């Protein structure tokens, strides 16, 4: 690592996968020299514990420590908590309880074992839905076929998409159904009007 630092001190990623490492403490001072280091691969070694304080790796965002016989999960997670910018973590977890311990201790974590945390969109609040309805354009009254009213529904739909509120399937289904119904009505009215004009021309 010392030679690596001399030759390339601005490395952003260091891969020490499967090197037979038994301790992180012994290499931590050297790793701290890489000021831009944001990804560290220590998978598949013989590491049993992590240093209590690893904050010297102040820019580390991605850390893979999977495949190591870490002895105590709670101590391990407390050590990981000292990494101020950690966002992506790979770590062997035995059950849901272990996952919960990690998530509770590391609330700023974005990815755990390559899975996005909190990826499910939240249901829009009533206040958000009401704010979207405030954008609904008023239909003009001079179009008997309701073209502007139909356009209003489309604009409302686009407004909701822009605000990322169409996450709830029921809301999306209802809007699509309403728009489809209005479109069918407009088409039917137009056909009736054309048919009526055609009949009138025939009689004349």
PDB file of C-alpha atoms in Angstrom:
ATOM      1  CA  UNK A   1       0.000   0.000   0.000  1.00  0.00           C
ATOM      2  CA  UNK A   2       2.875   2.389   0.735  1.00  0.00           C
ATOM      3  CA  UNK A   3       4.262   1.868  -2.750  1.00  0.00           C
ATOM      4  CA  UNK A   4       0.776   2.308  -4.184  1.00  0.00           C
ATOM      5  CA  UNK A   5       0.439   5.620  -2.375  1.00  0.00           C
ATOM      6  CA  UNK A   6       3.787   6.836  -3.683  1.00  0.00           C
ATOM      7  CA  UNK A   7       2.853   6.015  -7.279  1.00  0.00           C
ATOM      8  CA  UNK A   8      -0.862   6.934  -7.241  1.00  0.00           C
ATOM      9  CA  UNK A   9      -1.802   9.013  -4.172  1.00  0.00           C
ATOM     10  CA  UNK A  10      -5.092  10.170  -5.663  1.00  0.00           C
ATOM     11  CA  UNK A  11      -6.748   6.781  -6.023  1.00  0.00           C
ATOM     12  CA  UNK A  12     -10.509   6.781  -5.431  1.00  0.00           C
ATOM     13  CA  UNK A  13     -10.915   2.991  -5.234  1.00  0.00           C
ATOM     14  CA  UNK A  14      -8.731   0.358  -3.553  1.00  0.00           C
ATOM     15  CA  UNK A  15      -9.457  -3.352  -3.976  1.00  0.00           C
ATOM     16  CA  UNK A  16      -7.973  -5.697  -1.352  1.00  0.00           C
ATOM     17  CA  UNK A  17     -10.403  -8.553  -1.976  1.00  0.00           C
ATOM     18  CA  UNK A  18      -9.152 -12.019  -0.940  1.00  0.00           C
ATOM     19  CA  UNK A  19      -5.737 -10.923   0.338  1.00  0.00           C
ATOM     20  CA  UNK A  20      -5.771 -12.894   3.579  1.00  0.00           C
ATOM     21  CA  UNK A  21      -6.082  -9.737   5.684  1.00  0.00           C
ATOM     22  CA  UNK A  22      -6.779 -10.295   9.388  1.00  0.00           C
ATOM     23  CA  UNK A  23      -6.902  -6.705  10.564  1.00  0.00           C
ATOM     24  CA  UNK A  24      -8.066  -3.330   9.274  1.00  0.00           C
ATOM     25  CA  UNK A  25      -6.308  -1.461  12.075  1.00  0.00           C
ATOM     26  CA  UNK A  26      -2.899  -2.330  10.623  1.00  0.00           C
ATOM     27  CA  UNK A  27      -3.668  -0.747   7.245  1.00  0.00           C
ATOM     28  CA  UNK A  28      -5.938   2.105   8.380  1.00  0.00           C
ATOM     29  CA  UNK A  29      -3.133   4.730   8.734  1.00  0.00           C
ATOM     30  CA  UNK A  30      -1.965   3.981   5.182  1.00  0.00           C
ATOM     31  CA  UNK A  31      -5.509   4.059   3.789  1.00  0.00           C
ATOM     32  CA  UNK A  32      -6.022   7.441   5.463  1.00  0.00           C
ATOM     33  CA  UNK A  33      -3.280   8.892   3.267  1.00  0.00           C
ATOM     34  CA  UNK A  34      -5.492   8.439   0.186  1.00  0.00           C
ATOM     35  CA  UNK A  35      -7.463  11.649   0.651  1.00  0.00           C
ATOM     36  CA  UNK A  36      -9.805  10.991  -2.289  1.00  0.00           C
ATOM     37  CA  UNK A  37     -10.567   7.367  -1.404  1.00  0.00           C
ATOM     38  CA  UNK A  38     -14.323   6.815  -1.705  1.00  0.00           C
ATOM     39  CA  UNK A  39     -14.528   3.055  -2.378  1.00  0.00           C
ATOM     40  CA  UNK A  40     -12.844   0.256  -0.419  1.00  0.00           C
ATOM     41  CA  UNK A  41     -13.107  -3.467  -1.179  1.00  0.00           C
ATOM     42  CA  UNK A  42     -12.110  -5.747   1.720  1.00  0.00           C
ATOM     43  CA  UNK A  43     -14.347  -8.710   0.886  1.00  0.00           C
ATOM     44  CA  UNK A  44     -13.407 -12.348   1.467  1.00  0.00           C
ATOM     45  CA  UNK A  45     -10.596 -11.853   3.970  1.00  0.00           C
ATOM     46  CA  UNK A  46     -10.156 -13.069   7.569  1.00  0.00           C
ATOM     47  CA  UNK A  47     -11.173  -9.870   9.335  1.00  0.00           C
ATOM     48  CA  UNK A  48     -12.948 -10.469  12.659  1.00  0.00           C
ATOM     49  CA  UNK A  49     -13.250  -6.897  13.959  1.00  0.00           C
ATOM     50  CA  UNK A  50     -13.182  -3.336  12.665  1.00  0.00           C
ATOM     51  CA  UNK A  51     -11.409  -0.379  14.302  1.00  0.00           C
ATOM     52  CA  UNK A  52     -13.635   1.484  16.725  1.00  0.00           C
ATOM     53  CA  UNK A  53     -12.991   4.760  14.903  1.00  0.00           C
ATOM     54  CA  UNK A  54     -12.552   4.843  11.120  1.00  0.00           C
ATOM     55  CA  UNK A  55     -13.407   8.510  10.636  1.00  0.00           C
ATOM     56  CA  UNK A  56      -9.984   9.142   9.059  1.00  0.00           C
ATOM     57  CA  UNK A  57     -11.558   7.663   5.910  1.00  0.00           C
ATOM     58  CA  UNK A  58     -13.620  10.802   5.686  1.00  0.00           C
ATOM     59  CA  UNK A  59     -14.560  10.499   2.002  1.00  0.00           C
ATOM     60  CA  UNK A  60     -15.362   6.789   1.953  1.00  0.00           C
ATOM     61  CA  UNK A  61     -18.819   6.202   0.469  1.00  0.00           C
ATOM     62  CA  UNK A  62     -18.717   2.554  -0.665  1.00  0.00           C
ATOM     63  CA  UNK A  63     -17.443  -0.176   1.648  1.00  0.00           C
ATOM     64  CA  UNK A  64     -17.494  -3.920   0.941  1.00  0.00           C
ATOM     65  CA  UNK A  65     -16.669  -6.028   3.991  1.00  0.00           C
ATOM     66  CA  UNK A  66     -18.717  -9.091   3.015  1.00  0.00           C
ATOM     67  CA  UNK A  67     -17.285 -12.586   3.288  1.00  0.00           C
ATOM     68  CA  UNK A  68     -15.409 -11.858   6.527  1.00  0.00           C
ATOM     69  CA  UNK A  69     -15.915 -13.702   9.860  1.00  0.00           C
ATOM     70  CA  UNK A  70     -16.885 -10.568  11.791  1.00  0.00           C
ATOM     71  CA  UNK A  71     -17.527 -11.612  15.372  1.00  0.00           C
ATOM     72  CA  UNK A  72     -20.001  -9.010  16.665  1.00  0.00           C
ATOM     73  CA  UNK A  73     -22.542  -7.262  14.445  1.00  0.00           C
ATOM     74  CA  UNK A  74     -23.357  -4.438  16.879  1.00  0.00           C
ATOM     75  CA  UNK A  75     -19.678  -3.552  17.356  1.00  0.00           C
ATOM     76  CA  UNK A  76     -19.163  -3.750  13.602  1.00  0.00           C
ATOM     77  CA  UNK A  77     -22.051  -1.387  12.868  1.00  0.00           C
ATOM     78  CA  UNK A  78     -20.891   1.078  15.520  1.00  0.00           C
ATOM     79  CA  UNK A  79     -17.494   1.125  13.828  1.00  0.00           C
ATOM     80  CA  UNK A  80     -19.155   1.745  10.465  1.00  0.00           C
ATOM     81  CA  UNK A  81     -21.083   4.619  11.990  1.00  0.00           C
ATOM     82  CA  UNK A  82     -17.803   6.492  12.347  1.00  0.00           C
ATOM     83  CA  UNK A  83     -17.558   6.747   8.540  1.00  0.00           C
ATOM     84  CA  UNK A  84     -19.179  10.161   7.922  1.00  0.00           C
ATOM     85  CA  UNK A  85     -20.033   9.714   4.222  1.00  0.00           C
ATOM     86  CA  UNK A  86     -20.842   6.002   4.014  1.00  0.00           C
ATOM     87  CA  UNK A  87     -23.705   5.405   1.550  1.00  0.00           C
ATOM     88  CA  UNK A  88     -23.190   1.895   0.155  1.00  0.00           C
ATOM     89  CA  UNK A  89     -22.406  -1.098   2.363  1.00  0.00           C
ATOM     90  CA  UNK A  90     -21.905  -4.775   1.618  1.00  0.00           C
ATOM     91  CA  UNK A  91     -21.965  -6.935   4.736  1.00  0.00           C
ATOM     92  CA  UNK A  92     -23.009 -10.502   5.567  1.00  0.00           C
ATOM     93  CA  UNK A  93     -26.314 -10.452   7.468  1.00  0.00           C
ATOM     94  CA  UNK A  94     -27.991 -13.571   8.819  1.00  0.00           C
ATOM     95  CA  UNK A  95     -31.592 -12.444   9.314  1.00  0.00           C
ATOM     96  CA  UNK A  96     -34.082  -9.568   9.240  1.00  0.00           C
ATOM     97  CA  UNK A  97     -33.154  -8.570  12.781  1.00  0.00           C
ATOM     98  CA  UNK A  98     -29.559  -8.039  11.660  1.00  0.00           C
ATOM     99  CA  UNK A  99     -30.748  -5.910   8.751  1.00  0.00           C
ATOM    100  CA  UNK A 100     -32.836  -3.819  11.137  1.00  0.00           C
ATOM    101  CA  UNK A 101     -29.832  -3.222  13.404  1.00  0.00           C
ATOM    102  CA  UNK A 102     -27.820  -1.922  10.455  1.00  0.00           C
ATOM    103  CA  UNK A 103     -30.603   0.341   9.186  1.00  0.00           C
ATOM    104  CA  UNK A 104     -31.324   1.806  12.625  1.00  0.00           C
ATOM    105  CA  UNK A 105     -27.666   2.479  13.373  1.00  0.00           C
ATOM    106  CA  UNK A 106     -26.807   3.834   9.919  1.00  0.00           C
ATOM    107  CA  UNK A 107     -29.796   5.996   8.934  1.00  0.00           C
ATOM    108  CA  UNK A 108     -27.890   7.772   6.134  1.00  0.00           C
ATOM    109  CA  UNK A 109     -27.143   4.519   4.317  1.00  0.00           C
ATOM    110  CA  UNK A 110     -28.587   4.425   0.777  1.00  0.00           C
ATOM    111  CA  UNK A 111     -27.655   0.918  -0.392  1.00  0.00           C
ATOM    112  CA  UNK A 112     -27.292  -2.263   1.645  1.00  0.00           C
ATOM    113  CA  UNK A 113     -25.906  -5.318  -0.148  1.00  0.00           C
ATOM    114  CA  UNK A 114     -26.614  -3.678  -3.524  1.00  0.00           C
ATOM    115  CA  UNK A 115     -30.274  -3.054  -2.703  1.00  0.00           C
ATOM    116  CA  UNK A 116     -31.703   0.439  -2.578  1.00  0.00           C
ATOM    117  CA  UNK A 117     -33.045   1.322   0.860  1.00  0.00           C
ATOM    118  CA  UNK A 118     -36.541   2.862   1.055  1.00  0.00           C
ATOM    119  CA  UNK A 119     -37.090   2.400  -2.673  1.00  0.00           C
ATOM    120  CA  UNK A 120     -40.907   2.198  -2.322  1.00  0.00           C
ATOM    121  CA  UNK A 121     -42.541   5.565  -3.131  1.00  0.00           C
ATOM    122  CA  UNK A 122     -44.697   7.097  -0.432  1.00  0.00           C
ATOM    123  CA  UNK A 123     -48.411   7.683  -0.955  1.00  0.00           C
ATOM    124  CA  UNK A 124     -49.135  11.359  -1.673  1.00  0.00           C
ATOM    125  CA  UNK A 125     -50.694  13.326   1.166  1.00  0.00           C
ATOM    126  CA  UNK A 126     -54.111  14.989   0.920  1.00  0.00           C
ATOM    127  CA  UNK A 127     -52.388  18.376   0.876  1.00  0.00           C
ATOM    128  CA  UNK A 128     -50.302  17.361  -2.137  1.00  0.00           C
ATOM    129  CA  UNK A 129     -53.344  16.081  -4.029  1.00  0.00           C
ATOM    130  CA  UNK A 130     -55.263  19.283  -3.270  1.00  0.00           C
ATOM    131  CA  UNK A 131     -52.317  21.357  -4.490  1.00  0.00           C
ATOM    132  CA  UNK A 132     -52.397  19.456  -7.788  1.00  0.00           C
ATOM    133  CA  UNK A 133     -56.122  20.096  -8.213  1.00  0.00           C
ATOM    134  CA  UNK A 134     -55.359  23.806  -7.856  1.00  0.00           C
ATOM    135  CA  UNK A 135     -53.580  23.549 -11.229  1.00  0.00           C
ATOM    136  CA  UNK A 136     -56.721  22.202 -12.995  1.00  0.00           C
ATOM    137  CA  UNK A 137     -57.574  24.611 -15.864  1.00  0.00           C
ATOM    138  CA  UNK A 138     -61.220  25.650 -16.109  1.00  0.00           C
ATOM    139  CA  UNK A 139     -62.946  24.323 -19.269  1.00  0.00           C
ATOM    140  CA  UNK A 140     -64.241  26.827 -21.771  1.00  0.00           C
ATOM    141  CA  UNK A 141     -67.978  26.900 -22.309  1.00  0.00           C
ATOM    142  CA  UNK A 142     -67.873  27.648 -26.052  1.00  0.00           C
ATOM    143  CA  UNK A 143     -67.009  24.091 -27.118  1.00  0.00           C
ATOM    144  CA  UNK A 144     -70.030  21.802 -26.979  1.00  0.00           C
ATOM    145  CA  UNK A 145     -67.929  18.736 -27.662  1.00  0.00           C
ATOM    146  CA  UNK A 146     -65.939  19.257 -24.469  1.00  0.00           C
ATOM    147  CA  UNK A 147     -62.546  19.381 -26.162  1.00  0.00           C
ATOM    148  CA  UNK A 148     -61.126  21.897 -23.722  1.00  0.00           C
ATOM    149  CA  UNK A 149     -62.510  19.932 -20.792  1.00  0.00           C
ATOM    150  CA  UNK A 150     -60.754  16.843 -22.080  1.00  0.00           C
ATOM    151  CA  UNK A 151     -57.537  18.848 -22.466  1.00  0.00           C
ATOM    152  CA  UNK A 152     -57.952  20.038 -18.864  1.00  0.00           C
ATOM    153  CA  UNK A 153     -57.969  16.462 -17.637  1.00  0.00           C
ATOM    154  CA  UNK A 154     -54.803  15.743 -19.621  1.00  0.00           C
ATOM    155  CA  UNK A 155     -53.091  18.822 -18.184  1.00  0.00           C
ATOM    156  CA  UNK A 156     -54.105  17.740 -14.685  1.00  0.00           C
ATOM    157  CA  UNK A 157     -52.636  14.318 -15.329  1.00  0.00           C
ATOM    158  CA  UNK A 158     -49.378  15.845 -16.589  1.00  0.00           C
ATOM    159  CA  UNK A 159     -49.262  18.138 -13.556  1.00  0.00           C
ATOM    160  CA  UNK A 160     -49.526  15.146 -11.242  1.00  0.00           C
ATOM    161  CA  UNK A 161     -46.774  13.355 -13.158  1.00  0.00           C
ATOM    162  CA  UNK A 162     -44.553  16.405 -12.896  1.00  0.00           C
ATOM    163  CA  UNK A 163     -45.043  16.427  -9.132  1.00  0.00           C
ATOM    164  CA  UNK A 164     -44.427  12.649  -9.013  1.00  0.00           C
ATOM    165  CA  UNK A 165     -47.755  12.009  -7.344  1.00  0.00           C
ATOM    166  CA  UNK A 166     -49.008   9.214  -9.603  1.00  0.00           C
ATOM    167  CA  UNK A 167     -47.533   6.451  -7.488  1.00  0.00           C
ATOM    168  CA  UNK A 168     -50.810   5.052  -6.197  1.00  0.00           C
ATOM    169  CA  UNK A 169     -52.233   2.570  -8.760  1.00  0.00           C
ATOM    170  CA  UNK A 170     -55.839   3.409  -7.816  1.00  0.00           C
ATOM    171  CA  UNK A 171     -55.331   7.104  -8.539  1.00  0.00           C
ATOM    172  CA  UNK A 172     -53.630   6.426 -11.856  1.00  0.00           C
ATOM    173  CA  UNK A 173     -56.303   3.896 -12.885  1.00  0.00           C
ATOM    174  CA  UNK A 174     -59.130   6.294 -12.022  1.00  0.00           C
ATOM    175  CA  UNK A 175     -57.597   9.161 -13.982  1.00  0.00           C
ATOM    176  CA  UNK A 176     -56.945   6.970 -17.009  1.00  0.00           C
ATOM    177  CA  UNK A 177     -60.524   5.682 -16.877  1.00  0.00           C
ATOM    178  CA  UNK A 178     -61.959   9.211 -16.677  1.00  0.00           C
ATOM    179  CA  UNK A 179     -59.830  10.444 -19.565  1.00  0.00           C
ATOM    180  CA  UNK A 180     -60.721   7.404 -21.676  1.00  0.00           C
ATOM    181  CA  UNK A 181     -64.433   7.920 -21.001  1.00  0.00           C
ATOM    182  CA  UNK A 182     -64.273  11.596 -21.979  1.00  0.00           C
ATOM    183  CA  UNK A 183     -62.350  10.729 -25.132  1.00  0.00           C
ATOM    184  CA  UNK A 184     -65.007   8.174 -26.109  1.00  0.00           C
ATOM    185  CA  UNK A 185     -67.793  10.692 -25.477  1.00  0.00           C
ATOM    186  CA  UNK A 186     -66.084  13.318 -27.651  1.00  0.00           C
ATOM    187  CA  UNK A 187     -65.633  10.782 -30.459  1.00  0.00           C
ATOM    188  CA  UNK A 188     -69.285   9.686 -30.251  1.00  0.00           C
ATOM    189  CA  UNK A 189     -70.559  13.286 -30.284  1.00  0.00           C
ATOM    190  CA  UNK A 190     -68.418  14.095 -33.298  1.00  0.00           C
ATOM    191  CA  UNK A 191     -69.709  11.039 -35.176  1.00  0.00           C
ATOM    192  CA  UNK A 192     -73.312  12.028 -34.400  1.00  0.00           C
ATOM    193  CA  UNK A 193     -72.692  15.567 -35.599  1.00  0.00           C
ATOM    194  CA  UNK A 194     -71.087  14.382 -38.849  1.00  0.00           C
ATOM    195  CA  UNK A 195     -73.897  11.879 -39.381  1.00  0.00           C
ATOM    196  CA  UNK A 196     -76.482  14.571 -38.806  1.00  0.00           C
ATOM    197  CA  UNK A 197     -74.817  16.907 -41.310  1.00  0.00           C
ATOM    198  CA  UNK A 198     -74.529  14.088 -43.838  1.00  0.00           C
ATOM    199  CA  UNK A 199     -78.242  13.294 -43.483  1.00  0.00           C
ATOM    200  CA  UNK A 200     -79.169  16.940 -43.886  1.00  0.00           C
ATOM    201  CA  UNK A 201     -77.075  17.181 -47.068  1.00  0.00           C
ATOM    202  CA  UNK A 202     -78.756  14.068 -48.459  1.00  0.00           C
ATOM    203  CA  UNK A 203     -82.239  15.420 -47.880  1.00  0.00           C
ATOM    204  CA  UNK A 204     -81.355  18.697 -49.562  1.00  0.00           C
TER     205      UNK A 204
END
